[in-house]
PDB file of C-alpha atoms in Angstrom:
ATOM      1  CA  MET A 281      91.255  97.418  33.843  1.00  0.00           C
ATOM      2  CA  GLN A 282      91.141  93.782  33.856  1.00  0.00           C
ATOM      3  CA  ARG A 283      88.735  91.801  36.216  1.00  0.00           C
ATOM      4  CA  ARG A 284      89.258  88.055  37.205  1.00  0.00           C
ATOM      5  CA  ASP A 285      87.764  85.548  39.843  1.00  0.00           C
ATOM      6  CA  ILE A 286      89.966  84.465  42.481  1.00  0.00           C
ATOM      7  CA  ALA A 287      89.783  82.282  45.331  1.00  0.00           C
ATOM      8  CA  PHE A 288      92.068  81.083  47.839  1.00  0.00           C
ATOM      9  CA  GLU A 289      91.794  78.991  51.334  1.00  0.00           C
ATOM     10  CA  ALA A 290      91.463  80.279  54.870  1.00  0.00           C
ATOM     11  CA  GLU A 291      91.472  78.054  57.489  1.00  0.00           C
ATOM     12  CA  GLY A 292      89.090  75.147  55.508  1.00  0.00           C
ATOM     13  CA  ALA A 293      86.888  77.835  53.693  1.00  0.00           C
ATOM     14  CA  ALA A 294      87.695  78.737  50.584  1.00  0.00           C
ATOM     15  CA  LEU A 295      86.885  82.674  50.451  1.00  0.00           C
ATOM     16  CA  ARG A 296      85.774  83.910  46.614  1.00  0.00           C
ATOM     17  CA  GLY A 297      86.170  87.449  44.701  1.00  0.00           C
ATOM     18  CA  TRP A 298      88.022  89.327  41.817  1.00  0.00           C
ATOM     19  CA  LEU A 299      91.276  91.075  41.087  1.00  0.00           C
ATOM     20  CA  TYR A 300      91.333  93.963  39.675  1.00  0.00           C
ATOM     21  CA  LEU A 301      94.265  94.941  37.557  1.00  0.00           C
ATOM     22  CA  PRO A 302      95.342  98.781  36.099  1.00  0.00           C
ATOM     23  CA  ALA A 303      94.795  98.303  32.252  1.00  0.00           C
ATOM     24  CA  SER A 304      98.534  98.883  31.156  1.00  0.00           C
ATOM     25  CA  GLY A 305     101.855  99.857  32.741  1.00  0.00           C
ATOM     26  CA  ALA A 306     104.835  97.400  33.648  1.00  0.00           C
ATOM     27  CA  GLY A 307     105.850  95.593  36.975  1.00  0.00           C
ATOM     28  CA  PRO A 308     104.363  94.118  40.223  1.00  0.00           C
ATOM     29  CA  ARG A 309     101.587  96.448  40.938  1.00  0.00           C
ATOM     30  CA  PRO A 310     100.474  97.828  44.747  1.00  0.00           C
ATOM     31  CA  VAL A 311      97.302  96.172  45.744  1.00  0.00           C
ATOM     32  CA  VAL A 312      94.304  96.729  48.019  1.00  0.00           C
ATOM     33  CA  VAL A 313      92.691  94.219  50.116  1.00  0.00           C
ATOM     34  CA  MET A 314      88.964  94.668  50.493  1.00  0.00           C
ATOM     35  CA  ALA A 315      85.864  93.423  51.847  1.00  0.00           C
ATOM     36  CA  HIS A 316      82.477  94.481  52.710  1.00  0.00           C
ATOM     37  CA  GLY A 317      80.366  95.092  56.203  1.00  0.00           C
ATOM     38  CA  PHE A 318      77.836  93.447  58.137  1.00  0.00           C
ATOM     39  CA  SER A 319      76.326  90.822  55.846  1.00  0.00           C
ATOM     40  CA  ALA A 320      77.111  92.589  52.949  1.00  0.00           C
ATOM     41  CA  VAL A 321      78.735  91.036  49.495  1.00  0.00           C
ATOM     42  CA  LYS A 322      81.090  92.410  47.255  1.00  0.00           C
ATOM     43  CA  GLU A 323      78.254  93.489  44.442  1.00  0.00           C
ATOM     44  CA  GLN A 324      76.973  95.724  47.136  1.00  0.00           C
ATOM     45  CA  TYR A 325      79.120  98.856  45.313  1.00  0.00           C
ATOM     46  CA  LEU A 326      83.036  97.373  46.315  1.00  0.00           C
ATOM     47  CA  ASP A 327      83.213  97.000  42.484  1.00  0.00           C
ATOM     48  CA  ARG A 328      83.046 100.701  41.862  1.00  0.00           C
ATOM     49  CA  TYR A 329      85.313 101.251  44.733  1.00  0.00           C
ATOM     50  CA  ALA A 330      87.649  98.654  42.990  1.00  0.00           C
ATOM     51  CA  GLU A 331      87.739 100.227  39.829  1.00  0.00           C
ATOM     52  CA  ALA A 332      88.099 103.635  40.990  1.00  0.00           C
ATOM     53  CA  PHE A 333      91.903 101.963  42.577  1.00  0.00           C
ATOM     54  CA  ALA A 334      92.835 100.223  39.492  1.00  0.00           C
ATOM     55  CA  ALA A 335      92.169 103.412  37.498  1.00  0.00           C
ATOM     56  CA  ALA A 336      94.531 105.243  39.266  1.00  0.00           C
ATOM     57  CA  GLY A 337      97.372 102.133  38.772  1.00  0.00           C
ATOM     58  CA  LEU A 338      96.610  99.919  41.559  1.00  0.00           C
ATOM     59  CA  ALA A 339      95.254  96.655  41.919  1.00  0.00           C
ATOM     60  CA  ALA A 340      92.298  95.791  44.296  1.00  0.00           C
ATOM     61  CA  LEU A 341      91.482  92.403  45.591  1.00  0.00           C
ATOM     62  CA  VAL A 342      87.992  91.966  46.946  1.00  0.00           C
ATOM     63  CA  PHE A 343      86.453  89.190  48.696  1.00  0.00           C
ATOM     64  CA  ASP A 344      83.355  88.129  50.255  1.00  0.00           C
ATOM     65  CA  ASN A 345      83.464  87.077  54.194  1.00  0.00           C
ATOM     66  CA  ARG A 346      83.078  83.388  54.830  1.00  0.00           C
ATOM     67  CA  GLY A 347      79.537  82.074  55.090  1.00  0.00           C
ATOM     68  CA  PHE A 348      78.431  84.836  52.390  1.00  0.00           C
ATOM     69  CA  GLY A 349      77.773  85.593  49.214  1.00  0.00           C
ATOM     70  CA  ALA A 350      80.248  83.443  46.682  1.00  0.00           C
ATOM     71  CA  SER A 351      82.414  82.375  49.411  1.00  0.00           C
ATOM     72  CA  GLY A 352      82.414  78.895  51.349  1.00  0.00           C
ATOM     73  CA  GLY A 353      82.192  78.534  54.816  1.00  0.00           C
ATOM     74  CA  GLU A 354      79.673  77.137  57.565  1.00  0.00           C
ATOM     75  CA  PRO A 355      77.204  78.034  59.276  1.00  0.00           C
ATOM     76  CA  ARG A 356      76.087  80.554  56.273  1.00  0.00           C
ATOM     77  CA  GLY A 357      75.142  83.919  57.612  1.00  0.00           C
ATOM     78  CA  GLU A 358      77.143  83.737  60.532  1.00  0.00           C
ATOM     79  CA  ILE A 359      79.492  87.254  61.190  1.00  0.00           C
ATOM     80  CA  ASP A 360      82.445  86.465  63.622  1.00  0.00           C
ATOM     81  CA  PRO A 361      84.038  89.775  63.763  1.00  0.00           C
ATOM     82  CA  VAL A 362      87.181  88.051  65.181  1.00  0.00           C
ATOM     83  CA  GLN A 363      87.721  85.201  62.267  1.00  0.00           C
ATOM     84  CA  GLN A 364      86.437  88.199  59.566  1.00  0.00           C
ATOM     85  CA  ALA A 365      89.526  90.117  60.489  1.00  0.00           C
ATOM     86  CA  ARG A 366      91.910  87.096  60.515  1.00  0.00           C
ATOM     87  CA  ASP A 367      90.705  86.532  57.449  1.00  0.00           C
ATOM     88  CA  TYR A 368      91.817  89.838  55.828  1.00  0.00           C
ATOM     89  CA  ARG A 369      95.044  88.446  56.925  1.00  0.00           C
ATOM     90  CA  HIS A 370      94.461  85.204  54.668  1.00  0.00           C
ATOM     91  CA  ALA A 371      94.021  87.503  51.881  1.00  0.00           C
ATOM     92  CA  VAL A 372      96.677  89.670  52.380  1.00  0.00           C
ATOM     93  CA  THR A 373      98.702  86.071  52.653  1.00  0.00           C
ATOM     94  CA  TYR A 374      97.322  85.204  49.473  1.00  0.00           C
ATOM     95  CA  ALA A 375      98.395  88.694  47.611  1.00  0.00           C
ATOM     96  CA  ARG A 376     101.614  88.507  48.377  1.00  0.00           C
ATOM     97  CA  THR A 377     102.000  85.460  46.371  1.00  0.00           C
ATOM     98  CA  LEU A 378     100.582  85.897  42.896  1.00  0.00           C
ATOM     99  CA  PRO A 379     103.311  87.555  40.547  1.00  0.00           C
ATOM    100  CA  GLU A 380     101.142  90.339  39.204  1.00  0.00           C
ATOM    101  CA  LEU A 381     101.255  92.069  42.581  1.00  0.00           C
ATOM    102  CA  ASP A 382     103.985  93.709  45.018  1.00  0.00           C
ATOM    103  CA  ARG A 383     104.272  91.988  48.423  1.00  0.00           C
ATOM    104  CA  GLU A 384     105.601  94.985  49.835  1.00  0.00           C
ATOM    105  CA  ARG A 385     102.955  97.382  49.198  1.00  0.00           C
ATOM    106  CA  VAL A 386      99.540  95.929  50.211  1.00  0.00           C
ATOM    107  CA  GLY A 387      97.270  98.281  51.580  1.00  0.00           C
ATOM    108  CA  ALA A 388      93.695  97.217  53.393  1.00  0.00           C
ATOM    109  CA  TRP A 389      90.272  98.872  52.789  1.00  0.00           C
ATOM    110  CA  GLY A 390      87.353  98.604  55.293  1.00  0.00           C
ATOM    111  CA  THR A 391      84.011  99.947  55.406  1.00  0.00           C
ATOM    112  CA  SER A 392      81.140  99.691  58.372  1.00  0.00           C
ATOM    113  CA  TYR A 393      82.114  96.393  60.015  1.00  0.00           C
ATOM    114  CA  SER A 394      85.056  96.036  58.047  1.00  0.00           C
ATOM    115  CA  GLY A 395      85.812  99.343  58.924  1.00  0.00           C
ATOM    116  CA  GLY A 396      86.339  98.111  61.887  1.00  0.00           C
ATOM    117  CA  HIS A 397      88.650  95.225  60.711  1.00  0.00           C
ATOM    118  CA  VAL A 398      91.219  96.887  59.021  1.00  0.00           C
ATOM    119  CA  LEU A 399      91.784  98.980  62.397  1.00  0.00           C
ATOM    120  CA  VAL A 400      92.416  95.675  64.095  1.00  0.00           C
ATOM    121  CA  LEU A 401      94.420  94.967  61.018  1.00  0.00           C
ATOM    122  CA  GLY A 402      96.475  97.785  61.031  1.00  0.00           C
ATOM    123  CA  ALA A 403      97.186  97.263  64.707  1.00  0.00           C
ATOM    124  CA  THR A 404      98.235  94.004  64.122  1.00  0.00           C
ATOM    125  CA  ASP A 405      99.656  93.099  60.493  1.00  0.00           C
ATOM    126  CA  ARG A 406     103.218  95.107  59.672  1.00  0.00           C
ATOM    127  CA  ARG A 407     102.685  93.614  56.192  1.00  0.00           C
ATOM    128  CA  VAL A 408      99.957  95.876  55.495  1.00  0.00           C
ATOM    129  CA  ARG A 409     101.630  99.443  54.618  1.00  0.00           C
ATOM    130  CA  CYS A 410      98.492 101.645  54.656  1.00  0.00           C
ATOM    131  CA  VAL A 411      94.894 101.279  55.866  1.00  0.00           C
ATOM    132  CA  VAL A 412      91.062 103.143  55.085  1.00  0.00           C
ATOM    133  CA  SER A 413      88.610 102.506  57.358  1.00  0.00           C
ATOM    134  CA  GLN A 414      85.130 103.883  56.082  1.00  0.00           C
ATOM    135  CA  VAL A 415      82.183 105.090  58.459  1.00  0.00           C
ATOM    136  CA  PRO A 416      83.741 102.224  60.607  1.00  0.00           C
ATOM    137  CA  THR A 417      82.451  99.962  63.522  1.00  0.00           C
ATOM    138  CA  ILE A 418      84.433 101.183  66.815  1.00  0.00           C
ATOM    139  CA  SER A 419      82.530  99.781  69.938  1.00  0.00           C
ATOM    140  CA  GLY A 420      80.040  96.750  69.152  1.00  0.00           C
ATOM    141  CA  PRO A 421      79.134  97.858  73.087  1.00  0.00           C
ATOM    142  CA  VAL A 422      78.644 101.554  73.199  1.00  0.00           C
ATOM    143  CA  SER A 423      76.959 101.151  69.251  1.00  0.00           C
ATOM    144  CA  SER A 424      74.514  98.282  70.509  1.00  0.00           C
ATOM    145  CA  SER A 425      73.437 100.212  73.532  1.00  0.00           C
ATOM    146  CA  ARG A 426      72.269 103.016  71.549  1.00  0.00           C
ATOM    147  CA  ARG A 427      70.336 101.295  68.585  1.00  0.00           C
ATOM    148  CA  THR A 428      68.908  99.143  71.571  1.00  0.00           C
ATOM    149  CA  ARG A 429      66.434 100.914  74.366  1.00  0.00           C
ATOM    150  CA  PRO A 430      67.442 100.129  77.991  1.00  0.00           C
ATOM    151  CA  ASP A 431      63.856  98.150  78.832  1.00  0.00           C
ATOM    152  CA  LEU A 432      64.161  95.974  75.785  1.00  0.00           C
ATOM    153  CA  VAL A 433      67.941  94.332  76.396  1.00  0.00           C
ATOM    154  CA  PRO A 434      66.733  91.964  79.350  1.00  0.00           C
ATOM    155  CA  ALA A 435      65.047  90.225  76.763  1.00  0.00           C
ATOM    156  CA  LEU A 436      67.657  90.666  74.229  1.00  0.00           C
ATOM    157  CA  LEU A 437      70.196  88.924  76.728  1.00  0.00           C
ATOM    158  CA  ALA A 438      67.912  85.972  77.267  1.00  0.00           C
ATOM    159  CA  ARG A 439      67.297  85.372  73.997  1.00  0.00           C
ATOM    160  CA  PHE A 440      70.847  85.212  73.381  1.00  0.00           C
ATOM    161  CA  ASP A 441      70.784  82.718  76.781  1.00  0.00           C
ATOM    162  CA  ALA A 442      68.188  80.253  75.301  1.00  0.00           C
ATOM    163  CA  ASP A 443      69.889  80.279  71.577  1.00  0.00           C
ATOM    164  CA  ARG A 444      73.247  78.646  73.594  1.00  0.00           C
ATOM    165  CA  ASP A 445      70.956  76.297  75.250  1.00  0.00           C
ATOM    166  CA  GLU A 446      69.115  75.341  71.962  1.00  0.00           C
ATOM    167  CA  ARG A 447      72.755  75.137  70.256  1.00  0.00           C
ATOM    168  CA  PHE A 448      74.204  72.932  72.779  1.00  0.00           C
ATOM    169  CA  ALA A 449      71.099  70.766  72.687  1.00  0.00           C
ATOM    170  CA  GLY A 450      72.309  69.963  68.437  1.00  0.00           C
ATOM    171  CA  ARG A 451      69.132  72.234  67.587  1.00  0.00           C
ATOM    172  CA  PRO A 452      69.491  74.991  64.996  1.00  0.00           C
ATOM    173  CA  ALA A 453      70.705  78.235  65.697  1.00  0.00           C
ATOM    174  CA  ALA A 454      68.432  81.110  65.854  1.00  0.00           C
ATOM    175  CA  THR A 455      68.248  83.763  63.077  1.00  0.00           C
ATOM    176  CA  ILE A 456      67.760  87.443  62.938  1.00  0.00           C
ATOM    177  CA  PRO A 457      66.956  89.758  60.224  1.00  0.00           C
ATOM    178  CA  VAL A 458      69.499  92.318  59.023  1.00  0.00           C
ATOM    179  CA  VAL A 459      67.104  94.987  58.602  1.00  0.00           C
ATOM    180  CA  ALA A 460      63.496  95.699  58.662  1.00  0.00           C
ATOM    181  CA  GLU A 461      60.906  97.808  56.715  1.00  0.00           C
ATOM    182  CA  ASP A 462      59.200  98.451  60.261  1.00  0.00           C
ATOM    183  CA  PRO A 463      61.314 100.342  63.012  1.00  0.00           C
ATOM    184  CA  ALA A 464      59.810  99.092  65.660  1.00  0.00           C
ATOM    185  CA  ALA A 465      60.395  95.391  64.422  1.00  0.00           C
ATOM    186  CA  PRO A 466      63.924  93.403  65.748  1.00  0.00           C
ATOM    187  CA  CYS A 467      66.563  93.280  63.368  1.00  0.00           C
ATOM    188  CA  ALA A 468      70.257  93.339  63.675  1.00  0.00           C
ATOM    189  CA  LEU A 469      70.528  96.705  62.016  1.00  0.00           C
ATOM    190  CA  PRO A 470      67.430  98.945  62.407  1.00  0.00           C
ATOM    191  CA  GLY A 471      66.577 102.258  60.828  1.00  0.00           C
ATOM    192  CA  ARG A 472      64.859 103.259  57.287  1.00  0.00           C
ATOM    193  CA  ASP A 473      68.196 104.000  55.858  1.00  0.00           C
ATOM    194  CA  GLY A 474      69.517 100.444  56.076  1.00  0.00           C
ATOM    195  CA  TRP A 475      66.425  98.993  55.202  1.00  0.00           C
ATOM    196  CA  SER A 476      66.704 101.185  51.680  1.00  0.00           C
ATOM    197  CA  PHE A 477      70.001 100.765  51.071  1.00  0.00           C
ATOM    198  CA  PHE A 478      69.800  96.613  50.938  1.00  0.00           C
ATOM    199  CA  GLU A 479      66.719  96.768  49.758  1.00  0.00           C
ATOM    200  CA  GLY A 480      67.841  98.841  46.654  1.00  0.00           C
ATOM    201  CA  THR A 481      70.584  96.453  46.040  1.00  0.00           C
ATOM    202  CA  ARG A 482      68.876  93.590  45.025  1.00  0.00           C
ATOM    203  CA  PRO A 483      68.455  94.130  41.860  1.00  0.00           C
ATOM    204  CA  PHE A 484      72.524  93.747  41.529  1.00  0.00           C
ATOM    205  CA  ALA A 485      73.263  91.841  44.482  1.00  0.00           C
ATOM    206  CA  PRO A 486      70.713  88.687  44.318  1.00  0.00           C
ATOM    207  CA  SER A 487      72.893  86.744  46.722  1.00  0.00           C
ATOM    208  CA  TRP A 488      72.585  88.891  49.598  1.00  0.00           C
ATOM    209  CA  ARG A 489      70.379  87.250  52.407  1.00  0.00           C
ATOM    210  CA  ASN A 490      68.614  89.395  54.977  1.00  0.00           C
ATOM    211  CA  GLU A 491      69.146  86.975  57.659  1.00  0.00           C
ATOM    212  CA  VAL A 492      71.744  86.286  59.697  1.00  0.00           C
ATOM    213  CA  THR A 493      72.420  84.025  63.546  1.00  0.00           C
ATOM    214  CA  LEU A 494      71.559  85.516  66.403  1.00  0.00           C
ATOM    215  CA  ARG A 495      74.887  84.679  67.454  1.00  0.00           C
ATOM    216  CA  SER A 496      76.319  87.059  65.060  1.00  0.00           C
ATOM    217  CA  ALA A 497      74.489  90.461  67.029  1.00  0.00           C
ATOM    218  CA  GLU A 498      76.051  88.443  69.960  1.00  0.00           C
ATOM    219  CA  MET A 499      79.227  88.785  68.867  1.00  0.00           C
ATOM    220  CA  ALA A 500      78.656  92.344  67.651  1.00  0.00           C
ATOM    221  CA  ARG A 501      78.116  93.502  70.891  1.00  0.00           C
ATOM    222  CA  GLU A 502      81.277  92.105  72.389  1.00  0.00           C
ATOM    223  CA  TYR A 503      83.856  93.773  69.685  1.00  0.00           C
ATOM    224  CA  GLU A 504      85.930  96.876  70.252  1.00  0.00           C
ATOM    225  CA  PRO A 505      88.204  97.383  67.216  1.00  0.00           C
ATOM    226  CA  GLY A 506      88.691 101.417  68.441  1.00  0.00           C
ATOM    227  CA  ALA A 507      90.832  99.278  71.116  1.00  0.00           C
ATOM    228  CA  CYS A 508      93.279  99.004  68.561  1.00  0.00           C
ATOM    229  CA  VAL A 509      93.413 102.338  66.897  1.00  0.00           C
ATOM    230  CA  ALA A 510      96.400 103.563  68.779  1.00  0.00           C
ATOM    231  CA  ARG A 511      98.588 100.791  67.670  1.00  0.00           C
ATOM    232  CA  ILE A 512      98.070 101.252  63.833  1.00  0.00           C
ATOM    233  CA  GLY A 513     100.695 104.143  63.671  1.00  0.00           C
ATOM    234  CA  PRO A 514     103.049 104.359  62.046  1.00  0.00           C
ATOM    235  CA  THR A 515     101.168 102.490  59.312  1.00  0.00           C
ATOM    236  CA  PRO A 516      99.285 105.810  57.738  1.00  0.00           C
ATOM    237  CA  LEU A 517      95.593 105.911  58.494  1.00  0.00           C
ATOM    238  CA  LEU A 518      92.706 107.623  56.661  1.00  0.00           C
ATOM    239  CA  MET A 519      89.281 107.259  58.292  1.00  0.00           C
ATOM    240  CA  VAL A 520      86.351 108.394  56.382  1.00  0.00           C
ATOM    241  CA  VAL A 521      83.657 109.373  58.841  1.00  0.00           C
ATOM    242  CA  ALA A 522      79.999 109.923  57.559  1.00  0.00           C
ATOM    243  CA  ARG A 523      78.654 113.097  59.671  1.00  0.00           C
ATOM    244  CA  GLU A 524      75.149 112.188  60.897  1.00  0.00           C
ATOM    245  CA  ASP A 525      76.032 108.245  61.156  1.00  0.00           C
ATOM    246  CA  ALA A 526      73.890 106.755  63.731  1.00  0.00           C
ATOM    247  CA  LEU A 527      74.484 103.222  62.927  1.00  0.00           C
ATOM    248  CA  THR A 528      78.218 103.471  63.772  1.00  0.00           C
ATOM    249  CA  PRO A 529      78.089 106.708  65.799  1.00  0.00           C
ATOM    250  CA  THR A 530      79.987 109.578  64.545  1.00  0.00           C
ATOM    251  CA  ASP A 531      81.520 110.646  68.141  1.00  0.00           C
ATOM    252  CA  LEU A 532      83.089 107.617  68.106  1.00  0.00           C
ATOM    253  CA  ALA A 533      84.861 107.437  64.850  1.00  0.00           C
ATOM    254  CA  LEU A 534      85.913 110.971  66.126  1.00  0.00           C
ATOM    255  CA  GLU A 535      86.908 109.837  69.520  1.00  0.00           C
ATOM    256  CA  ALA A 536      89.052 106.982  67.970  1.00  0.00           C
ATOM    257  CA  TYR A 537      90.774 109.170  65.387  1.00  0.00           C
ATOM    258  CA  ASN A 538      91.926 111.632  67.771  1.00  0.00           C
ATOM    259  CA  ARG A 539      93.318 108.810  69.519  1.00  0.00           C
ATOM    260  CA  ALA A 540      95.205 107.243  66.196  1.00  0.00           C
ATOM    261  CA  LEU A 541      98.953 108.472  65.797  1.00  0.00           C
ATOM    262  CA  GLU A 542     100.363 109.643  62.869  1.00  0.00           C
ATOM    263  CA  PRO A 543     100.709 109.580  60.124  1.00  0.00           C
ATOM    264  CA  LYS A 544      97.002 110.080  59.925  1.00  0.00           C
ATOM    265  CA  SER A 545      94.507 112.152  57.944  1.00  0.00           C
ATOM    266  CA  LEU A 546      90.156 112.612  58.408  1.00  0.00           C
ATOM    267  CA  VAL A 547      87.363 112.836  55.621  1.00  0.00           C
ATOM    268  CA  LEU A 548      84.207 114.194  56.858  1.00  0.00           C
ATOM    269  CA  LEU A 549      81.611 113.751  54.478  1.00  0.00           C
ATOM    270  CA  PRO A 550      77.561 115.109  54.620  1.00  0.00           C
ATOM    271  CA  GLY A 551      74.741 112.261  55.213  1.00  0.00           C
ATOM    272  CA  GLY A 552      74.046 109.033  57.222  1.00  0.00           C
ATOM    273  CA  HIS A 553      76.072 105.771  57.323  1.00  0.00           C
ATOM    274  CA  PHE A 554      75.277 104.560  53.958  1.00  0.00           C
ATOM    275  CA  ALA A 555      75.664 108.029  52.226  1.00  0.00           C
ATOM    276  CA  PRO A 556      79.796 107.148  51.170  1.00  0.00           C
ATOM    277  CA  TYR A 557      78.713 104.230  48.399  1.00  0.00           C
ATOM    278  CA  THR A 558      76.173 106.418  45.908  1.00  0.00           C
ATOM    279  CA  GLY A 559      76.364 109.598  44.701  1.00  0.00           C
ATOM    280  CA  ALA A 560      78.517 112.575  45.493  1.00  0.00           C
ATOM    281  CA  GLY A 561      79.103 110.172  48.645  1.00  0.00           C
ATOM    282  CA  PHE A 562      80.936 108.032  46.756  1.00  0.00           C
ATOM    283  CA  GLU A 563      82.746 110.660  44.817  1.00  0.00           C
ATOM    284  CA  ALA A 564      83.989 112.011  47.637  1.00  0.00           C
ATOM    285  CA  SER A 565      84.917 108.883  49.800  1.00  0.00           C
ATOM    286  CA  GLY A 566      86.379 106.900  46.413  1.00  0.00           C
ATOM    287  CA  ALA A 567      88.468 109.441  45.362  1.00  0.00           C
ATOM    288  CA  ALA A 568      89.998 110.414  49.007  1.00  0.00           C
ATOM    289  CA  ALA A 569      90.617 106.195  49.407  1.00  0.00           C
ATOM    290  CA  ARG A 570      92.486 106.167  45.927  1.00  0.00           C
ATOM    291  CA  ASP A 571      94.373 109.489  46.619  1.00  0.00           C
ATOM    292  CA  TRP A 572      95.274 107.688  49.917  1.00  0.00           C
ATOM    293  CA  PHE A 573      96.201 104.457  48.763  1.00  0.00           C
ATOM    294  CA  VAL A 574      98.633 106.384  45.839  1.00  0.00           C
ATOM    295  CA  ARG A 575     100.379 108.563  48.230  1.00  0.00           C
ATOM    296  CA  HIS A 576     101.499 105.854  49.962  1.00  0.00           C
ATOM    297  CA  LEU A 577     101.446 102.812  47.581  1.00  0.00           C
ATOM    298  CA  LEU A 578     102.665 104.042  44.430  1.00  0.00           C
TER     299      LEU A 578
END
């Protein structure tokens, strides 16, 4: 396996990441385009998936989302889901220019927030021949309503309005922690499992920051990638769903899968939202994605 740094322009931002190539074999390689979820950076286990794909004869193009990690883009820490889905399309365009890669055999892998992005991508970009969506965001409004107590919603909406007033006046955007150790503290992704995941990756992902703009949370409440799922077919779709996922709720993912057209496949994993990244969860999720790409791209 070979890995080299890459960079490409995407509507004014330089997106940076890695290109993985198999160690042996001839000819342009099929490629899987990959990015991480809400605020996460490529060092938070995406290298493990890319290595698994490369070992099976696939190339992998991994990039940090704009405003995060090694990538450029301002403001830092801002997550615009529509722009991130668009950046996947820029990554596909870039991949198709590289001589080592087969421009007609491009797949897309996404997880959590980017699991929603690849549903949008699969429905809108027919250059993508195969999709793997892992523990995906399906409905921002529904997920947000389950994570926020109803009596706290008016105060949250008031914060969004106040932030708009401040930005309009030229003052800095408000920010919010991504995760919090205290279950009662305000944050974008509440829950002890989120805190444990992100804190546990700090030693090997030092560029990750526990902060996003408040506007990122507002945009998340408006995002409905599940609305695209019925338009993905006939592009092959694999969904990897965690049985006890409270962050991107399991029932929403299963309902979306039922609306998807063939060809499709579903893998159910034990555990919560962060289970697929490590241990037996990674062995299962990585193997399922690898086999799906091998089947449809090789």
